Amino acid sequence: MKEFFGCHAEALGFLPDKEKYEAITASPDATLYVVAGPGTGKTACLAARLLKLVLVDDVPPDGIVATTFTNKAAAELRSRVLDWGFRMTSHLAADKRLSKKKRKAVEAVDVNQIVTGTIDSLCEDMLMRYRDPGTQPPIVVDEFVAGTLMLRNGLFEDGRFRSRRFDDLLMYLDARASKFGWNVGRKTEVLAAVADRLIHDQVDTARYQQERDPDEKYKRQKLIEAVTSYREELDQRLMMDYARLEEEAFTRLRNGQLSTFVGRIRALLVDEYQDTNLLQEQIYFQLGRACAGALTVVGDDDQSLYRFRGATVELFSGFPERAAAVGWAPKPVYLQTNYRSTQQIVWFVDKYARLDPGYQQVRASNKPPLTPRANAPEGPPVMAMFRDTAEELAQSLAGMLRQVFRGDGFKLDSGETIHCQHREGDIGDAALLCGSPREHRGNTPALPGLLRQALLPDIKVFNPRGQELQDIPAVAALGGGLLSCLDPDGRIEAGIFLPPQTRSTFQTWRLSANDYPALNKKLPRNFIKGWASRRGFPERVAVLELLYSLSAFLPEFHDDAEGQVYLEAFARQLSACEQVSSFRGRVITDPNGERDAKGLNLGDRSVRDLLQHFLGPLAAGSVDVNEDLIEDFPRDRLPVLSIHQAKGLEFPLAIVDIGSSFKSNHHSNRFKRYPIGPTAAQVMEDHFRSYTPLGVPQRDDVDRAFDDLYRQYFVAFSRARDVLLLVALNSARPDANIPNVAMGWRRDGKAVWAKTPPFVEI
């Protein structure tokens, strides 16, 4: 052990702190429960623990499995393990103080064999590499394919989307009071969330449908029918979505069908355990049994944001009891030293976590305070900007950002100046974090959109999720251009089933393409005419070629960072069409083929599939710009993110919107600031939990809604490294009459910050 930490210091240039030392040095067969606050270096702790298992405890690298929540986090963990592993093994192999035998043993270590990834990649690997002879490997589909099949088989099949009672149940599960914004895309999202939850929470669907009330029974049967139709379509195609992949992996683990894989596991480490669901917990426990309880879980209940995706934070906060129930003796380890932020920010974040007495009831037991590192700068105070209107707020915020990133800095009354390092820094070092990045709420401009305009012309914003994808002008022009190429006179569109909203969007897209300047030049006009006639075309033409050729005429898709994300959404949806259509995303150009009952020849039917499975989902609002489409943020643009998007990230300057739209204490926005009822996450949880092994939640729905809001803003505030700025309207001040948990209000109605706000106004 002494040699390991000596190598750690010499090869990596530092030693782990006492908190991490406790986790790293634990015996290889220990069950560890690591509660890691924001910025406490959990990735470093995990990487060092992995390497200690290999270099000190002689655990074979291929006997170690480490998972985390996202692909990006998994890539970061793997990069850290490989980097540190190669540096430490090289250092040890060259250390003449060690015996030849030890040096030779170190040279033989291959840290590349350590298995790292997400739970889904682990399940896919198990089913792919260790399947029974003669069985098909899984075809795992992404959410574009899954969404396309859910739209077609779950919602449209048998006309379910026309059923008022079925629609009422979907609205209830989405906690909707009105049909404003209630479209096909949103219905598909709710249905997909139900499909995942049925598997993740292991819902007893037979018991769920045994409802005495005839109306409720009909709704539930329709819901299960919709999900079953979707699942049967996947099964017929030998496809699996991620939930089904996890279910199949667990079934085979439980039945002893993956004994080769399980037999080699000696240690399992799980990051972001607070975002685990019941099925995933059972997979981890099954693997944990295989390695005699050598399971390390790392997480932070304060940063659990994914209840709406089926995550059950109680599985993390209750891990000590749940692990003890299977015979393990988990050892708690607390990482409390924050290495990310200034003293001022760390103190603010920790006090916020302790603000509400009701919230303390659900936090991990014996959780210590978050503390700044020993040499952390004090930093400027947490700041707040209040203005009378969102327009004024955007203008003031834009002015401040210009001074910080394009001028001589922003001066505080204390004499401190906030400025960026002009050689290394840029506007991408700041970020606006919001509950939603949408730039409009109905017809009303929201802060992200107002700030975009206020920063022009010298500073641009990066907010690809700011508008509904189908409503973006460049997207509409590209969609209309594709329609003009594939179905110029609308003949095929007129003869197939499409929901009214999709038809309306198609019409809007066609008009947009006709009026779009970039498509009205000679070259693109001739290109579209050539495609419309198909004259001289080969028998089969890949539409991917059409997509990229047509988008080349629209500079927004190759010169603009947001446009590149939108083009990727088109490409991913086209890929989904290729997987679900028998024409594989191609246009058949032979006009003389046999016609079907509707008078469509083979070429027409190939276009029909493209309208229904490629452009249709885009027009229906079923395709969203998710995190997977955004690989990086451009350095020369201000990123605007939802708080959920920002999880796991950090920014030198974090601007958190805590009330730019709260003009009055209106009930319609209470769920965003001070809930009086459940949100969709709690409604869906309550609707199914009594039919699962988890049982009914112990806390009521409103308390859980409060808990989730406190967690959301805890995550937002802890993203800041050097400067934290809160922004809101004057009407939303802590001493005003609009209750808001982000403004220091407790659920018992006390406004803690009203008399002594923990920030400086600017």
GROMACS .gro file of C-alpha atoms in nm, residues 224-611:
model
  388
  224ILE     CA    1  -5.110  -0.167  -2.168
  225GLU     CA    2  -5.233  -0.252  -2.521
  226ALA     CA    3  -5.036   0.042  -2.660
  227VAL     CA    4  -4.716  -0.058  -2.482
  228THR     CA    5  -4.767  -0.424  -2.575
  229SER     CA    6  -4.809  -0.335  -2.945
  230TYR     CA    7  -4.483  -0.141  -2.932
  231ARG     CA    8  -4.300  -0.423  -2.754
  232GLU     CA    9  -4.435  -0.689  -2.992
  233GLU     CA   10  -4.311  -0.486  -3.289
  234LEU     CA   11  -3.966  -0.470  -3.133
  235ASP     CA   12  -3.972  -0.845  -3.067
  236GLN     CA   13  -4.072  -0.924  -3.425
  237ARG     CA   14  -3.775  -0.724  -3.548
  238LEU     CA   15  -3.542  -0.887  -3.290
  239MET     CA   16  -3.485  -0.539  -3.150
  240MET     CA   17  -3.450  -0.417  -2.793
  241ASP     CA   18  -3.481  -0.070  -2.647
  242TYR     CA   19  -3.266   0.010  -2.343
  243ALA     CA   20  -3.529  -0.091  -2.087
  244ARG     CA   21  -3.588  -0.426  -2.257
  245LEU     CA   22  -3.210  -0.476  -2.286
  246GLU     CA   23  -3.171  -0.434  -1.909
  247GLU     CA   24  -3.467  -0.664  -1.843
  248GLU     CA   25  -3.321  -0.938  -2.063
  249ALA     CA   26  -2.979  -0.905  -1.902
  250PHE     CA   27  -3.131  -0.937  -1.555
  251THR     CA   28  -3.339  -1.240  -1.658
  252ARG     CA   29  -3.034  -1.420  -1.792
  253LEU     CA   30  -2.828  -1.327  -1.487
  254ARG     CA   31  -3.097  -1.459  -1.256
  255ASN     CA   32  -3.132  -1.780  -1.458
  256GLY     CA   33  -2.757  -1.846  -1.453
  257GLN     CA   34  -2.719  -1.804  -1.831
  258LEU     CA   35  -2.426  -1.561  -1.807
  259SER     CA   36  -2.206  -1.775  -1.585
  260THR     CA   37  -1.891  -1.719  -1.793
  261PHE     CA   38  -1.914  -1.342  -1.746
  262VAL     CA   39  -2.030  -1.359  -1.386
  263GLY     CA   40  -1.762  -1.610  -1.293
  264ARG     CA   41  -1.478  -1.370  -1.362
  265ILE     CA   42  -1.615  -1.065  -1.172
  266ARG     CA   43  -1.418  -0.981  -0.858
  267ALA     CA   44  -1.529  -0.621  -0.798
  268LEU     CA   45  -1.813  -0.394  -0.911
  269LEU     CA   46  -1.813  -0.013  -0.885
  270VAL     CA   47  -2.119   0.197  -0.968
  271ASP     CA   48  -2.112   0.576  -1.007
  272GLU     CA   49  -2.418   0.807  -0.998
  273TYR     CA   50  -2.609   0.546  -0.800
  274GLN     CA   51  -2.870   0.804  -0.700
  275ASP     CA   52  -3.009   0.781  -1.055
  276THR     CA   53  -3.062   0.404  -1.038
  277ASN     CA   54  -3.401   0.237  -1.083
  278LEU     CA   55  -3.526  -0.088  -0.928
  279LEU     CA   56  -3.435  -0.311  -1.223
  280GLN     CA   57  -3.084  -0.168  -1.239
  281GLU     CA   58  -3.042  -0.218  -0.865
  282GLN     CA   59  -3.135  -0.584  -0.908
  283ILE     CA   60  -2.875  -0.620  -1.186
  284TYR     CA   61  -2.610  -0.466  -0.960
  285PHE     CA   62  -2.710  -0.683  -0.665
  286GLN     CA   63  -2.702  -0.994  -0.885
  287LEU     CA   64  -2.347  -0.906  -0.994
  288GLY     CA   65  -2.262  -0.808  -0.636
  289ARG     CA   66  -2.355  -1.155  -0.516
  290ALA     CA   67  -2.119  -1.300  -0.776
  291CYS     CA   68  -1.827  -1.108  -0.625
  292ALA     CA   69  -1.931  -1.176  -0.263
  293GLY     CA   70  -2.045  -0.821  -0.196
  294ALA     CA   71  -1.736  -0.643  -0.335
  295LEU     CA   72  -1.964  -0.362  -0.449
  296THR     CA   73  -1.883   0.010  -0.431
  297VAL     CA   74  -2.166   0.254  -0.494
  298VAL     CA   75  -2.096   0.625  -0.532
  299GLY     CA   76  -2.356   0.898  -0.551
  300ASP     CA   77  -2.523   1.200  -0.398
  301ASP     CA   78  -2.892   1.204  -0.315
  302ASP     CA   79  -2.883   1.585  -0.332
  303GLN     CA   80  -2.806   1.555  -0.704
  304SER     CA   81  -3.081   1.310  -0.802
  305LEU     CA   82  -3.273   1.478  -1.087
  306TYR     CA   83  -3.416   1.189  -1.286
  307ARG     CA   84  -3.731   1.084  -1.101
  308PHE     CA   85  -3.917   1.178  -1.422
  309ARG     CA   86  -3.714   0.910  -1.603
  310GLY     CA   87  -3.788   0.647  -1.341
  311ALA     CA   88  -3.489   0.695  -1.110
  312THR     CA   89  -3.563   0.612  -0.746
  313VAL     CA   90  -3.339   0.818  -0.518
  314GLU     CA   91  -3.448   0.613  -0.215
  315LEU     CA   92  -3.244   0.322  -0.351
  316PHE     CA   93  -2.930   0.527  -0.283
  317SER     CA   94  -3.028   0.691   0.046
  318GLY     CA   95  -3.156   0.353   0.166
  319PHE     CA   96  -2.862   0.151   0.028
  320PRO     CA   97  -2.717   0.063   0.371
  321GLU     CA   98  -3.042  -0.106   0.474
  322ARG     CA   99  -3.104  -0.268   0.135
  323ALA     CA  100  -2.747  -0.405   0.122
  324ALA     CA  101  -2.772  -0.534   0.479
  325ALA     CA  102  -3.090  -0.720   0.382
  326VAL     CA  103  -2.888  -0.941   0.144
  327GLY     CA  104  -2.614  -1.006   0.398
  328TRP     CA  105  -2.359  -0.735   0.318
  329ALA     CA  106  -2.215  -0.488   0.568
  330PRO     CA  107  -2.177  -0.159   0.379
  331LYS     CA  108  -1.917   0.084   0.505
  332PRO     CA  109  -2.016   0.451   0.463
  333VAL     CA  110  -1.756   0.695   0.329
  334TYR     CA  111  -1.830   1.066   0.295
  335LEU     CA  112  -1.652   1.291   0.043
  336GLN     CA  113  -1.716   1.646   0.164
  337THR     CA  114  -1.422   1.856   0.044
  338ASN     CA  115  -1.518   2.053  -0.266
  339TYR     CA  116  -1.229   2.109  -0.510
  340ARG     CA  117  -1.436   2.294  -0.770
  341SER     CA  118  -1.563   2.618  -0.625
  342THR     CA  119  -1.461   2.921  -0.424
  343GLN     CA  120  -1.527   2.940  -0.051
  344GLN     CA  121  -1.821   3.176  -0.101
  345ILE     CA  122  -1.994   2.941  -0.344
  346VAL     CA  123  -1.934   2.628  -0.133
  347TRP     CA  124  -2.072   2.795   0.179
  348PHE     CA  125  -2.378   2.916  -0.013
  349VAL     CA  126  -2.445   2.573  -0.166
  350ASP     CA  127  -2.411   2.392   0.166
  351LYS     CA  128  -2.639   2.637   0.348
  352TYR     CA  129  -2.896   2.598   0.072
  353ALA     CA  130  -2.894   2.219   0.116
  354ARG     CA  131  -2.970   2.269   0.488
  355LEU     CA  132  -3.232   2.540   0.438
  356ASP     CA  133  -3.549   2.332   0.462
  357PRO     CA  134  -3.610   2.108   0.768
  358GLY     CA  135  -3.844   1.887   0.566
  359TYR     CA  136  -3.572   1.819   0.311
  360GLN     CA  137  -3.332   1.699   0.582
  361GLN     CA  138  -3.563   1.403   0.643
  362VAL     CA  139  -3.476   1.249   0.304
  363ARG     CA  140  -3.104   1.324   0.284
  364ALA     CA  141  -2.849   1.048   0.335
  365SER     CA  142  -2.793   0.976   0.704
  366ASN     CA  143  -2.508   1.150   0.886
  367LYS     CA  144  -2.421   1.361   0.584
  368PRO     CA  145  -2.142   1.607   0.673
  369PRO     CA  146  -2.136   1.967   0.550
  370LEU     CA  147  -1.977   2.048   0.215
  371THR     CA  148  -1.648   2.228   0.278
  372PRO     CA  149  -1.406   2.417   0.049
  373ARG     CA  150  -1.055   2.286  -0.007
  374ALA     CA  151  -0.784   2.424   0.218
  375ASN     CA  152  -0.635   2.659  -0.042
  376ALA     CA  153  -0.963   2.761  -0.210
  377PRO     CA  154  -0.985   3.133  -0.288
  378GLU     CA  155  -1.261   3.316  -0.105
  379GLY     CA  156  -1.387   3.455  -0.437
  380PRO     CA  157  -1.648   3.723  -0.494
  381PRO     CA  158  -1.976   3.694  -0.305
  382VAL     CA  159  -2.273   3.519  -0.459
  383MET     CA  160  -2.452   3.787  -0.661
  384ALA     CA  161  -2.813   3.852  -0.759
  385MET     CA  162  -2.958   4.067  -1.036
  386PHE     CA  163  -3.322   4.182  -1.008
  387ARG     CA  164  -3.505   4.392  -1.267
  388ASP     CA  165  -3.868   4.492  -1.325
  389THR     CA  166  -3.913   4.304  -1.653
  390ALA     CA  167  -3.752   4.013  -1.834
  391GLU     CA  168  -3.652   4.256  -2.112
  392GLU     CA  169  -3.465   4.479  -1.865
  393LEU     CA  170  -3.308   4.173  -1.705
  394ALA     CA  171  -3.180   4.050  -2.042
  395GLN     CA  172  -3.034   4.393  -2.127
  396SER     CA  173  -2.857   4.425  -1.789
  397LEU     CA  174  -2.726   4.071  -1.808
  398ALA     CA  175  -2.600   4.126  -2.162
  399GLY     CA  176  -2.424   4.443  -2.049
  400MET     CA  177  -2.251   4.262  -1.766
  401LEU     CA  178  -2.139   3.976  -1.993
  402ARG     CA  179  -1.996   4.224  -2.244
  403GLN     CA  180  -1.795   4.392  -1.971
  404VAL     CA  181  -1.664   4.059  -1.839
  405PHE     CA  182  -1.581   3.896  -2.174
  406ARG     CA  183  -1.535   4.183  -2.420
  407GLY     CA  184  -1.441   4.475  -2.198
  408ASP     CA  185  -1.230   4.565  -1.895
  409GLY     CA  186  -1.437   4.365  -1.647
  410PHE     CA  187  -1.743   4.414  -1.429
  411LYS     CA  188  -1.675   4.612  -1.111
  412LEU     CA  189  -1.853   4.539  -0.785
  413ASP     CA  190  -1.921   4.802  -0.519
  414SER     CA  191  -1.661   4.627  -0.302
  415GLY     CA  192  -1.395   4.722  -0.556
  416GLU     CA  193  -1.352   4.369  -0.693
  417THR     CA  194  -1.352   4.325  -1.070
  418ILE     CA  195  -1.488   4.019  -1.247
  419HIS     CA  196  -1.314   3.959  -1.578
  420CYS     CA  197  -1.207   3.671  -1.797
  421GLN     CA  198  -0.855   3.584  -1.899
  422HIS     CA  199  -0.864   3.721  -2.253
  423ARG     CA  200  -0.604   3.481  -2.393
  424GLU     CA  201  -0.758   3.166  -2.248
  425GLY     CA  202  -1.116   3.260  -2.162
  426ASP     CA  203  -1.422   3.332  -2.373
  427ILE     CA  204  -1.797   3.364  -2.339
  428GLY     CA  205  -1.824   2.983  -2.336
  429ASP     CA  206  -1.685   2.995  -1.980
  430ALA     CA  207  -2.023   3.129  -1.871
  431ALA     CA  208  -2.359   2.955  -1.890
  432LEU     CA  209  -2.722   3.043  -1.832
  433LEU     CA  210  -2.897   2.761  -1.645
  434CYS     CA  211  -3.277   2.753  -1.653
  435GLY     CA  212  -3.562   2.526  -1.560
  436SER     CA  213  -3.630   2.521  -1.935
  437PRO     CA  214  -3.413   2.662  -2.215
  438ARG     CA  215  -3.719   2.747  -2.428
  439GLU     CA  216  -3.693   3.096  -2.577
  440HIS     CA  217  -4.070   3.150  -2.584
  441ARG     CA  218  -4.353   3.048  -2.354
  442GLY     CA  219  -4.651   3.055  -2.585
  443ASN     CA  220  -4.627   3.394  -2.754
  444THR     CA  221  -4.428   3.550  -2.470
  445PRO     CA  222  -4.049   3.583  -2.510
  446ALA     CA  223  -3.857   3.415  -2.227
  447LEU     CA  224  -3.520   3.515  -2.084
  448PRO     CA  225  -3.310   3.281  -2.307
  449GLY     CA  226  -3.464   3.434  -2.621
  450LEU     CA  227  -3.445   3.790  -2.490
  451LEU     CA  228  -3.081   3.742  -2.393
  452ARG     CA  229  -3.003   3.604  -2.739
  453GLN     CA  230  -3.132   3.928  -2.893
  454ALA     CA  231  -2.970   4.152  -2.632
  455LEU     CA  232  -2.624   4.001  -2.692
  456LEU     CA  233  -2.632   4.051  -3.069
  457PRO     CA  234  -2.441   4.133  -3.280
  458ASP     CA  235  -2.110   4.074  -3.101
  459ILE     CA  236  -2.197   3.772  -2.884
  460LYS     CA  237  -2.396   3.470  -2.997
  461VAL     CA  238  -2.587   3.217  -2.791
  462PHE     CA  239  -2.570   2.837  -2.817
  463ASN     CA  240  -2.916   2.707  -2.735
  464PRO     CA  241  -3.022   2.434  -2.981
  465ARG     CA  242  -3.308   2.334  -2.748
  466GLY     CA  243  -3.449   2.686  -2.739
  467GLN     CA  244  -3.732   2.618  -2.984
  468GLU     CA  245  -3.944   2.327  -3.095
  469LEU     CA  246  -3.732   2.162  -3.363
  470GLN     CA  247  -4.005   2.162  -3.628
  471ASP     CA  248  -4.068   2.537  -3.584
  472ILE     CA  249  -3.710   2.656  -3.646
  473PRO     CA  250  -3.699   2.848  -3.979
  474ALA     CA  251  -3.397   2.663  -4.121
  475VAL     CA  252  -3.544   2.327  -4.017
  476ALA     CA  253  -3.874   2.420  -4.183
  477ALA     CA  254  -3.690   2.518  -4.502
  478LEU     CA  255  -3.493   2.193  -4.510
  479GLY     CA  256  -3.805   1.989  -4.434
  480GLY     CA  257  -3.996   2.168  -4.709
  481GLY     CA  258  -3.711   2.120  -4.954
  482LEU     CA  259  -3.705   1.747  -4.880
  483LEU     CA  260  -4.082   1.726  -4.933
  484SER     CA  261  -4.044   1.907  -5.266
  485CYS     CA  262  -3.781   1.656  -5.372
  486LEU     CA  263  -3.963   1.344  -5.255
  487ASP     CA  264  -4.330   1.429  -5.313
  488PRO     CA  265  -4.341   1.752  -5.514
  489ASP     CA  266  -4.715   1.767  -5.576
  490GLY     CA  267  -4.819   1.619  -5.238
  491ARG     CA  268  -4.993   1.327  -5.412
  492ILE     CA  269  -4.843   1.058  -5.189
  493GLU     CA  270  -4.890   1.265  -4.874
  494ALA     CA  271  -5.259   1.308  -4.956
  495GLY     CA  272  -5.314   0.933  -4.980
  496ILE     CA  273  -5.161   0.818  -4.651
  497PHE     CA  274  -5.251   0.845  -4.285
  498LEU     CA  275  -5.091   1.139  -4.108
  499PRO     CA  276  -5.222   1.317  -3.796
  500PRO     CA  277  -5.363   1.668  -3.860
  501GLN     CA  278  -5.073   1.840  -3.685
  502THR     CA  279  -4.821   1.664  -3.909
  503ARG     CA  280  -5.012   1.762  -4.224
  504SER     CA  281  -5.026   2.121  -4.104
  505THR     CA  282  -4.652   2.125  -4.037
  506PHE     CA  283  -4.581   1.971  -4.379
  507GLN     CA  284  -4.782   2.251  -4.540
  508THR     CA  285  -4.592   2.513  -4.339
  509TRP     CA  286  -4.263   2.353  -4.438
  510ARG     CA  287  -4.350   2.358  -4.808
  511LEU     CA  288  -4.437   2.727  -4.790
  512SER     CA  289  -4.116   2.798  -4.596
  513ALA     CA  290  -3.904   2.628  -4.861
  514ASN     CA  291  -4.075   2.826  -5.137
  515ASP     CA  292  -3.999   3.154  -4.958
  516TYR     CA  293  -3.654   3.072  -4.824
  517PRO     CA  294  -3.391   3.285  -5.004
  518ALA     CA  295  -3.114   3.023  -4.998
  519LEU     CA  296  -3.339   2.772  -5.179
  520ASN     CA  297  -3.460   3.019  -5.440
  521LYS     CA  298  -3.132   3.047  -5.624
  522LYS     CA  299  -3.080   2.876  -5.958
  523LEU     CA  300  -2.863   2.588  -5.836
  524PRO     CA  301  -3.087   2.465  -5.550
  525ARG     CA  302  -3.400   2.515  -5.765
  526ASN     CA  303  -3.253   2.296  -6.038
  527PHE     CA  304  -3.140   2.041  -5.780
  528ILE     CA  305  -3.494   2.014  -5.634
  529LYS     CA  306  -3.647   1.987  -5.983
  530GLY     CA  307  -3.403   1.710  -6.072
  531TRP     CA  308  -3.494   1.514  -5.764
  532ALA     CA  309  -3.866   1.570  -5.818
  533SER     CA  310  -3.846   1.426  -6.171
  534ARG     CA  311  -3.594   1.146  -6.082
  535ARG     CA  312  -3.487   1.164  -6.447
  536GLY     CA  313  -3.164   0.972  -6.503
  537PHE     CA  314  -3.155   0.841  -6.145
  538PRO     CA  315  -3.039   0.488  -6.059
  539GLU     CA  316  -3.305   0.242  -5.948
  540ARG     CA  317  -3.238   0.297  -5.576
  541VAL     CA  318  -3.111   0.620  -5.422
  542ALA     CA  319  -3.015   0.667  -5.056
  543VAL     CA  320  -3.200   0.963  -4.906
  544LEU     CA  321  -2.900   1.034  -4.683
  545GLU     CA  322  -2.729   1.160  -4.999
  546LEU     CA  323  -3.028   1.386  -5.064
  547LEU     CA  324  -3.026   1.516  -4.706
  548TYR     CA  325  -2.662   1.623  -4.711
  549SER     CA  326  -2.674   1.756  -5.067
  550LEU     CA  327  -2.980   1.971  -5.000
  551SER     CA  328  -2.853   2.095  -4.663
  552ALA     CA  329  -2.535   2.212  -4.837
  553PHE     CA  330  -2.744   2.490  -4.997
  554LEU     CA  331  -2.845   2.612  -4.650
  555PRO     CA  332  -2.545   2.773  -4.478
  556GLU     CA  333  -2.715   2.747  -4.136
  557PHE     CA  334  -2.648   2.373  -4.133
  558HIS     CA  335  -2.275   2.385  -4.193
  559ASP     CA  336  -2.165   2.731  -4.072
  560ASP     CA  337  -2.366   2.745  -3.751
  561ALA     CA  338  -2.312   2.528  -3.440
  562GLU     CA  339  -2.684   2.507  -3.365
  563GLY     CA  340  -2.762   2.419  -3.726
  564GLN     CA  341  -2.516   2.130  -3.712
  565VAL     CA  342  -2.711   1.988  -3.417
  566TYR     CA  343  -3.039   2.020  -3.610
  567LEU     CA  344  -2.887   1.844  -3.912
  568GLU     CA  345  -2.771   1.563  -3.685
  569ALA     CA  346  -3.131   1.526  -3.562
  570PHE     CA  347  -3.244   1.483  -3.926
  571ALA     CA  348  -2.968   1.228  -3.987
  572ARG     CA  349  -3.052   1.028  -3.673
  573GLN     CA  350  -3.421   1.018  -3.762
  574LEU     CA  351  -3.337   0.909  -4.115
  575SER     CA  352  -3.124   0.632  -3.964
  576ALA     CA  353  -3.428   0.528  -3.758
  577CYS     CA  354  -3.635   0.518  -4.078
  578GLU     CA  355  -3.371   0.296  -4.239
  579GLN     CA  356  -3.411   0.048  -3.953
  580VAL     CA  357  -3.793   0.032  -3.946
  581SER     CA  358  -3.873   0.060  -4.317
  582SER     CA  359  -3.837  -0.228  -4.562
  583PHE     CA  360  -3.695   0.025  -4.813
  584ARG     CA  361  -3.404   0.104  -4.577
  585GLY     CA  362  -3.423   0.480  -4.626
  586ARG     CA  363  -3.402   0.461  -5.005
  587VAL     CA  364  -3.618   0.594  -5.285
  588ILE     CA  365  -3.712   0.349  -5.559
  589THR     CA  366  -3.718   0.532  -5.891
  590ASP     CA  367  -3.886   0.273  -6.120
  591PRO     CA  368  -4.229   0.423  -6.208
  592ASN     CA  369  -4.365   0.105  -6.367
  593GLY     CA  370  -4.388  -0.129  -6.068
  594GLU     CA  371  -4.700  -0.308  -5.949
  595ARG     CA  372  -4.953  -0.084  -5.772
  596ASP     CA  373  -5.122  -0.160  -5.441
  597ALA     CA  374  -5.490  -0.111  -5.350
  598LYS     CA  375  -5.432   0.261  -5.301
  599GLY     CA  376  -5.272   0.299  -5.643
  600LEU     CA  377  -4.918   0.337  -5.510
  601ASN     CA  378  -4.635   0.172  -5.700
  602LEU     CA  379  -4.310   0.058  -5.540
  603GLY     CA  380  -4.151   0.401  -5.576
  604ASP     CA  381  -4.454   0.570  -5.420
  605ARG     CA  382  -4.446   0.329  -5.128
  606SER     CA  383  -4.078   0.402  -5.067
  607VAL     CA  384  -4.164   0.773  -5.045
  608ARG     CA  385  -4.463   0.693  -4.822
  609ASP     CA  386  -4.233   0.523  -4.572
  610LEU     CA  387  -4.003   0.825  -4.573
  611LEU     CA  388  -4.294   1.061  -4.508
   0.00000   0.00000   0.00000
